[in-house]
GROMACS .gro file of C-alpha atoms in nm:
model
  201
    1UNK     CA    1  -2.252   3.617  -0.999
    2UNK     CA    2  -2.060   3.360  -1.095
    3UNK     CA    3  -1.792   3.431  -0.775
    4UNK     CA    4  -2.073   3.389  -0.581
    5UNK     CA    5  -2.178   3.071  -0.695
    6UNK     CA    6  -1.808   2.928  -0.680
    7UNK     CA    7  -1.808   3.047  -0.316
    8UNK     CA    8  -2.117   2.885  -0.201
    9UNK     CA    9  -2.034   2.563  -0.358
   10UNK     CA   10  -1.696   2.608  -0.222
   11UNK     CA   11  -1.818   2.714   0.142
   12UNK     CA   12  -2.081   2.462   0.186
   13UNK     CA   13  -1.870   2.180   0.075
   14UNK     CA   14  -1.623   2.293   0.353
   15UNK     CA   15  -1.868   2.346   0.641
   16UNK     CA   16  -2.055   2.028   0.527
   17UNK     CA   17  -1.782   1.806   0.515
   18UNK     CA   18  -1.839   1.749   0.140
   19UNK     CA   19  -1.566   1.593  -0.086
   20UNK     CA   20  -1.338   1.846  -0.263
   21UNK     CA   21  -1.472   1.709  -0.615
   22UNK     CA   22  -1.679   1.968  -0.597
   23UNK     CA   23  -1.423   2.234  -0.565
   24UNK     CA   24  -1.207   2.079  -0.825
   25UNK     CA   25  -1.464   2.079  -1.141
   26UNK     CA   26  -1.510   2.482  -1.010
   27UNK     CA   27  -1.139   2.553  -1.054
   28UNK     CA   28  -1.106   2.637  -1.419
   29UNK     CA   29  -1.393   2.921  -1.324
   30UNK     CA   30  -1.220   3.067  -1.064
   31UNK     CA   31  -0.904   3.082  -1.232
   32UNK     CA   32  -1.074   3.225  -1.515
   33UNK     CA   33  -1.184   3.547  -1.247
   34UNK     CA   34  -0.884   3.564  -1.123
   35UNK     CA   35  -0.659   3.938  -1.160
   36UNK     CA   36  -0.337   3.870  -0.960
   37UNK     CA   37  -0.009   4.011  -1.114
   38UNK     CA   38   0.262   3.790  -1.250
   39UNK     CA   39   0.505   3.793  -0.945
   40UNK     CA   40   0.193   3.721  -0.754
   41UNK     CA   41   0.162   3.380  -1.018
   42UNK     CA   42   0.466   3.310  -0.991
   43UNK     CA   43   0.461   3.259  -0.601
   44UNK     CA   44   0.173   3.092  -0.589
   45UNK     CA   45   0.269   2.841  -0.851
   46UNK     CA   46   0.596   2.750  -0.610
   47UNK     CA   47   0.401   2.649  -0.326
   48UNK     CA   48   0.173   2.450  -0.489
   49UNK     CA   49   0.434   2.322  -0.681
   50UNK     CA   50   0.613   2.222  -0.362
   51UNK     CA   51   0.222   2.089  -0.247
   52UNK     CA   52   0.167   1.880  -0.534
   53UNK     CA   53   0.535   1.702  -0.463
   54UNK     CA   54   0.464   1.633  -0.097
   55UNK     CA   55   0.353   1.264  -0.009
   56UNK     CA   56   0.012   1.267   0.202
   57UNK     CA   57  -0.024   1.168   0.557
   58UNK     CA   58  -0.106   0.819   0.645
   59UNK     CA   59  -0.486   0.701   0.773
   60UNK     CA   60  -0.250   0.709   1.157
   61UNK     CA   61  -0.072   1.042   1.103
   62UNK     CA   62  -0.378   1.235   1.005
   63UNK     CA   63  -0.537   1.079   1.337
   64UNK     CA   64  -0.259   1.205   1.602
   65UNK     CA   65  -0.324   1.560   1.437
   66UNK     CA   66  -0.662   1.602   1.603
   67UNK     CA   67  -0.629   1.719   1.969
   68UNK     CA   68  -0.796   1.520   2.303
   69UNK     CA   69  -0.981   1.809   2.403
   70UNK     CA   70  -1.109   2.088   2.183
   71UNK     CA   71  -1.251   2.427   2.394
   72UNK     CA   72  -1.422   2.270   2.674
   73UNK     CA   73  -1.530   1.970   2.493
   74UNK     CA   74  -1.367   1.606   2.472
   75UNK     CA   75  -1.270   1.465   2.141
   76UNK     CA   76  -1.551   1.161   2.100
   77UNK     CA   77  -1.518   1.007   1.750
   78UNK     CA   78  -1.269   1.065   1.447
   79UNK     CA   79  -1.418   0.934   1.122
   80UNK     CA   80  -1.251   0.942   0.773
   81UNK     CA   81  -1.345   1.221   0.569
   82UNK     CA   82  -1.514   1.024   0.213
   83UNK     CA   83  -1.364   1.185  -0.106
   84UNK     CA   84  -1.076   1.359   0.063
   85UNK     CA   85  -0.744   1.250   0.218
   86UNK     CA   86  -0.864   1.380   0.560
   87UNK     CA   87  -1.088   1.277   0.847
   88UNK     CA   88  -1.346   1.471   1.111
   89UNK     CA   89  -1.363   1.472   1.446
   90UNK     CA   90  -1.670   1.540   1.714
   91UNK     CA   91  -1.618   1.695   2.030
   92UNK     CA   92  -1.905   1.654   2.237
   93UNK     CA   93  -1.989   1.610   2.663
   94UNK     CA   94  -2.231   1.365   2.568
   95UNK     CA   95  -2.138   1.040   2.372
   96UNK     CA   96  -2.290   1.137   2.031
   97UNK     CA   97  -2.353   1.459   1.883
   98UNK     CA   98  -2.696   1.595   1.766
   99UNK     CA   99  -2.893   1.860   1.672
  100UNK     CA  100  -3.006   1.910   2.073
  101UNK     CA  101  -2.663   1.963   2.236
  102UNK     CA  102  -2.374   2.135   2.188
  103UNK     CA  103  -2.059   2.014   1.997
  104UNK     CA  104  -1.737   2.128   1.778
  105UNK     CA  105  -1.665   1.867   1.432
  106UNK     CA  106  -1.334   1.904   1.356
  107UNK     CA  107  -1.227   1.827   0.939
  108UNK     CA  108  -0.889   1.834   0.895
  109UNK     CA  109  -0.802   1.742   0.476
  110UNK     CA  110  -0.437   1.720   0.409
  111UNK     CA  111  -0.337   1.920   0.073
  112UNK     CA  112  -0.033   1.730  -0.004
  113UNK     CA  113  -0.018   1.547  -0.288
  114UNK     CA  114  -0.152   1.571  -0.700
  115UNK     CA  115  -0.595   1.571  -0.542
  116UNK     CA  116  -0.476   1.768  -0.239
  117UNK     CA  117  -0.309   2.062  -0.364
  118UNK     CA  118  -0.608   2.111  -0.608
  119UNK     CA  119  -0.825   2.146  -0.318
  120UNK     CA  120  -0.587   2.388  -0.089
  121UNK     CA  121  -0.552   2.572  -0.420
  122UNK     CA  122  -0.916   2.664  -0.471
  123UNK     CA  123  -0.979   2.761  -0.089
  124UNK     CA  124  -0.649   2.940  -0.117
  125UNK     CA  125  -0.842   3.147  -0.403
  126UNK     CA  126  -1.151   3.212  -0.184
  127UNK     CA  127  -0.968   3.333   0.096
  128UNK     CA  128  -0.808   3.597  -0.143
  129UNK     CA  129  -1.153   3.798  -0.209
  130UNK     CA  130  -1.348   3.958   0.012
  131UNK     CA  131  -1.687   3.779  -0.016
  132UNK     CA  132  -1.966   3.876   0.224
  133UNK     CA  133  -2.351   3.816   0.202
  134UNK     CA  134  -2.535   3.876   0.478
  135UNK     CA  135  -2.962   3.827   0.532
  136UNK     CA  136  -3.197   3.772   0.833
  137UNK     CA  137  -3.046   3.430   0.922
  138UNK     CA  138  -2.723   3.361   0.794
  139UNK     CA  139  -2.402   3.533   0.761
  140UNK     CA  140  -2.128   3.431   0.514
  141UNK     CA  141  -1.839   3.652   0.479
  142UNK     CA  142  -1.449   3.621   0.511
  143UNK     CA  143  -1.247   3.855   0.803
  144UNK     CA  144  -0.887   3.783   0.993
  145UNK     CA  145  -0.857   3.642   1.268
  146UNK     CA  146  -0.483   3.648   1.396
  147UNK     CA  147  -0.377   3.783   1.125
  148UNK     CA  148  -0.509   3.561   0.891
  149UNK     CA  149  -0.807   3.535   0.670
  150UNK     CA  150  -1.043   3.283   0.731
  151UNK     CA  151  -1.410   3.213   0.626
  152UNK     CA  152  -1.756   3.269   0.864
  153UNK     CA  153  -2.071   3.148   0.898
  154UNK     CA  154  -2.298   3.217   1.148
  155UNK     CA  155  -2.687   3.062   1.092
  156UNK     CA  156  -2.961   3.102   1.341
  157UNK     CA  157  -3.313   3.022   1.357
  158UNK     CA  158  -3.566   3.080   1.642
  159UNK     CA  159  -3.413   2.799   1.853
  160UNK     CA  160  -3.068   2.716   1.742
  161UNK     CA  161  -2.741   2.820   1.561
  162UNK     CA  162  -2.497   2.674   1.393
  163UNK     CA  163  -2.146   2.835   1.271
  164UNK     CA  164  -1.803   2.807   1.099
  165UNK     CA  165  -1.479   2.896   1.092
  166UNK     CA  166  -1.261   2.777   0.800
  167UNK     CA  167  -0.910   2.812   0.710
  168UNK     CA  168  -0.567   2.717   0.569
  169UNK     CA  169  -0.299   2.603   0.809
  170UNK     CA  170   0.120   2.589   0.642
  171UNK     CA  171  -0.069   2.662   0.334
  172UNK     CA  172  -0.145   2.293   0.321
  173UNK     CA  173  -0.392   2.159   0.642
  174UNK     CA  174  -0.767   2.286   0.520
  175UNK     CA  175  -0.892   2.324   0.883
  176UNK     CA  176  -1.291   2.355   0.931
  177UNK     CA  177  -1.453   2.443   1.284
  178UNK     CA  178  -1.839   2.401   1.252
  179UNK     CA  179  -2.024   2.403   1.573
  180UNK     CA  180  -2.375   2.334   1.707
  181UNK     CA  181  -2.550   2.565   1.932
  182UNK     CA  182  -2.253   2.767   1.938
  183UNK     CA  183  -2.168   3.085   1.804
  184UNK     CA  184  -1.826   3.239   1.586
  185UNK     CA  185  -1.703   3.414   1.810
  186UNK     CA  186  -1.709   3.124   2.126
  187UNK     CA  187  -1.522   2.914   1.823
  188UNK     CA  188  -1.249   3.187   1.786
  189UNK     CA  189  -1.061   3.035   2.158
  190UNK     CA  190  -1.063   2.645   1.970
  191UNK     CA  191  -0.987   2.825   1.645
  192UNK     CA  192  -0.634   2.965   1.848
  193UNK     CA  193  -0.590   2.625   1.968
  194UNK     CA  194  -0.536   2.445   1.664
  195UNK     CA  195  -0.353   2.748   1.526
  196UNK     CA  196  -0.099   2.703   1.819
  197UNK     CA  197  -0.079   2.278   1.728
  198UNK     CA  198   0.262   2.171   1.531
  199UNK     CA  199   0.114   2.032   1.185
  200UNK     CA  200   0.371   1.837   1.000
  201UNK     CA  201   0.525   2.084   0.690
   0.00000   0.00000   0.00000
């Protein structure tokens, strides 16, 4: 039960574009549930060792990561992201997005730093189980895509849908796809294309 909760609170602050506060006061939990084996420890505190060391990217850098053109839709607005070092961007045919037409938002949160890695870190975690609930409207669960595990959502009601694909880029980029009228598996072709983008290590 109390993975579950962690998860949703997790998730939702992802797809949401929460701040990763949120995640942080969850991470003693998680750690708490956590069974890996020592060598397994030992890796992971390297990397986000390594993380924690790294100096963010500036308000500019952050900005050039985010592509003109996402799927078929143009890149309309990028907006910081409150709480985290990251920012969002909409990708929309019509000037601004709603709950009527279709669109991509783009959150991109840089892990670098002392606040980042925290954040990576407890996504890093989710990614690890194998969480899945599943009920008339809404799907949560995690599966690979290239090779690599990433979180799902899909959400319908009798008129619309929205869905999510989230994931960890260089172990340090927490990338979130959510989409508007558009389902997981049209977001998998945008998903590749910021997969096949040169981050900064």
């Amino acid at each position: 039960m109390k993975n579950k909760k962690i998860f949703l609170s997790v998730f939702w602050m992802l797809l949401l574009v929460w701040g990763c506060s949120a995640g942080s006061q969850n991470n003693t939990g998680s750690e708490n549930n956590m069974t890996e084996n020592s060598e397994k420890q030992d890796h992971d505190k390297n990397w986000q060792q390594v993380l924690a060391e790294k100096t963010p990217l500036d308000k500019d850098e952050l900005y050039k990561l985010f592509p003109e053109k996402l799927g078929e839709f143009p890149l309309i607005l990028i907006s910081d992201n409150t709480g985290t070092n990251g920012a969002i961007g909409s990708y929309c045919h019509e000037s601004e997005t709603s709950n009527l037409n279709r669109h991509i938002t783009l959150t991109i949160i840089d892990g670098a730093g002392y606040t980042g890695f925290q954040h990576i870190n407890e996504v890093h975690r989710m990614l690890e189980s194998n969480y899945s609930e599943k009920n008339e409207k809404e799907w949560l669960r995690i599966e690979k895509l290239n090779n690599q595990k990433m979180i799902f959502r899909d959400k319908t009601s009798d008129d619309w849908a929205v869905s999510g694909i989230s994931f960890l880029k260089n172990l340090r980029y927490h990338v979130t796809l959510s989409a508007n009228r558009i389902s997981t598996n049209d977001l998998r072709n945008p998903v590749n294309e910021i997969q096949a983008l040169k981050f900064p290590e």
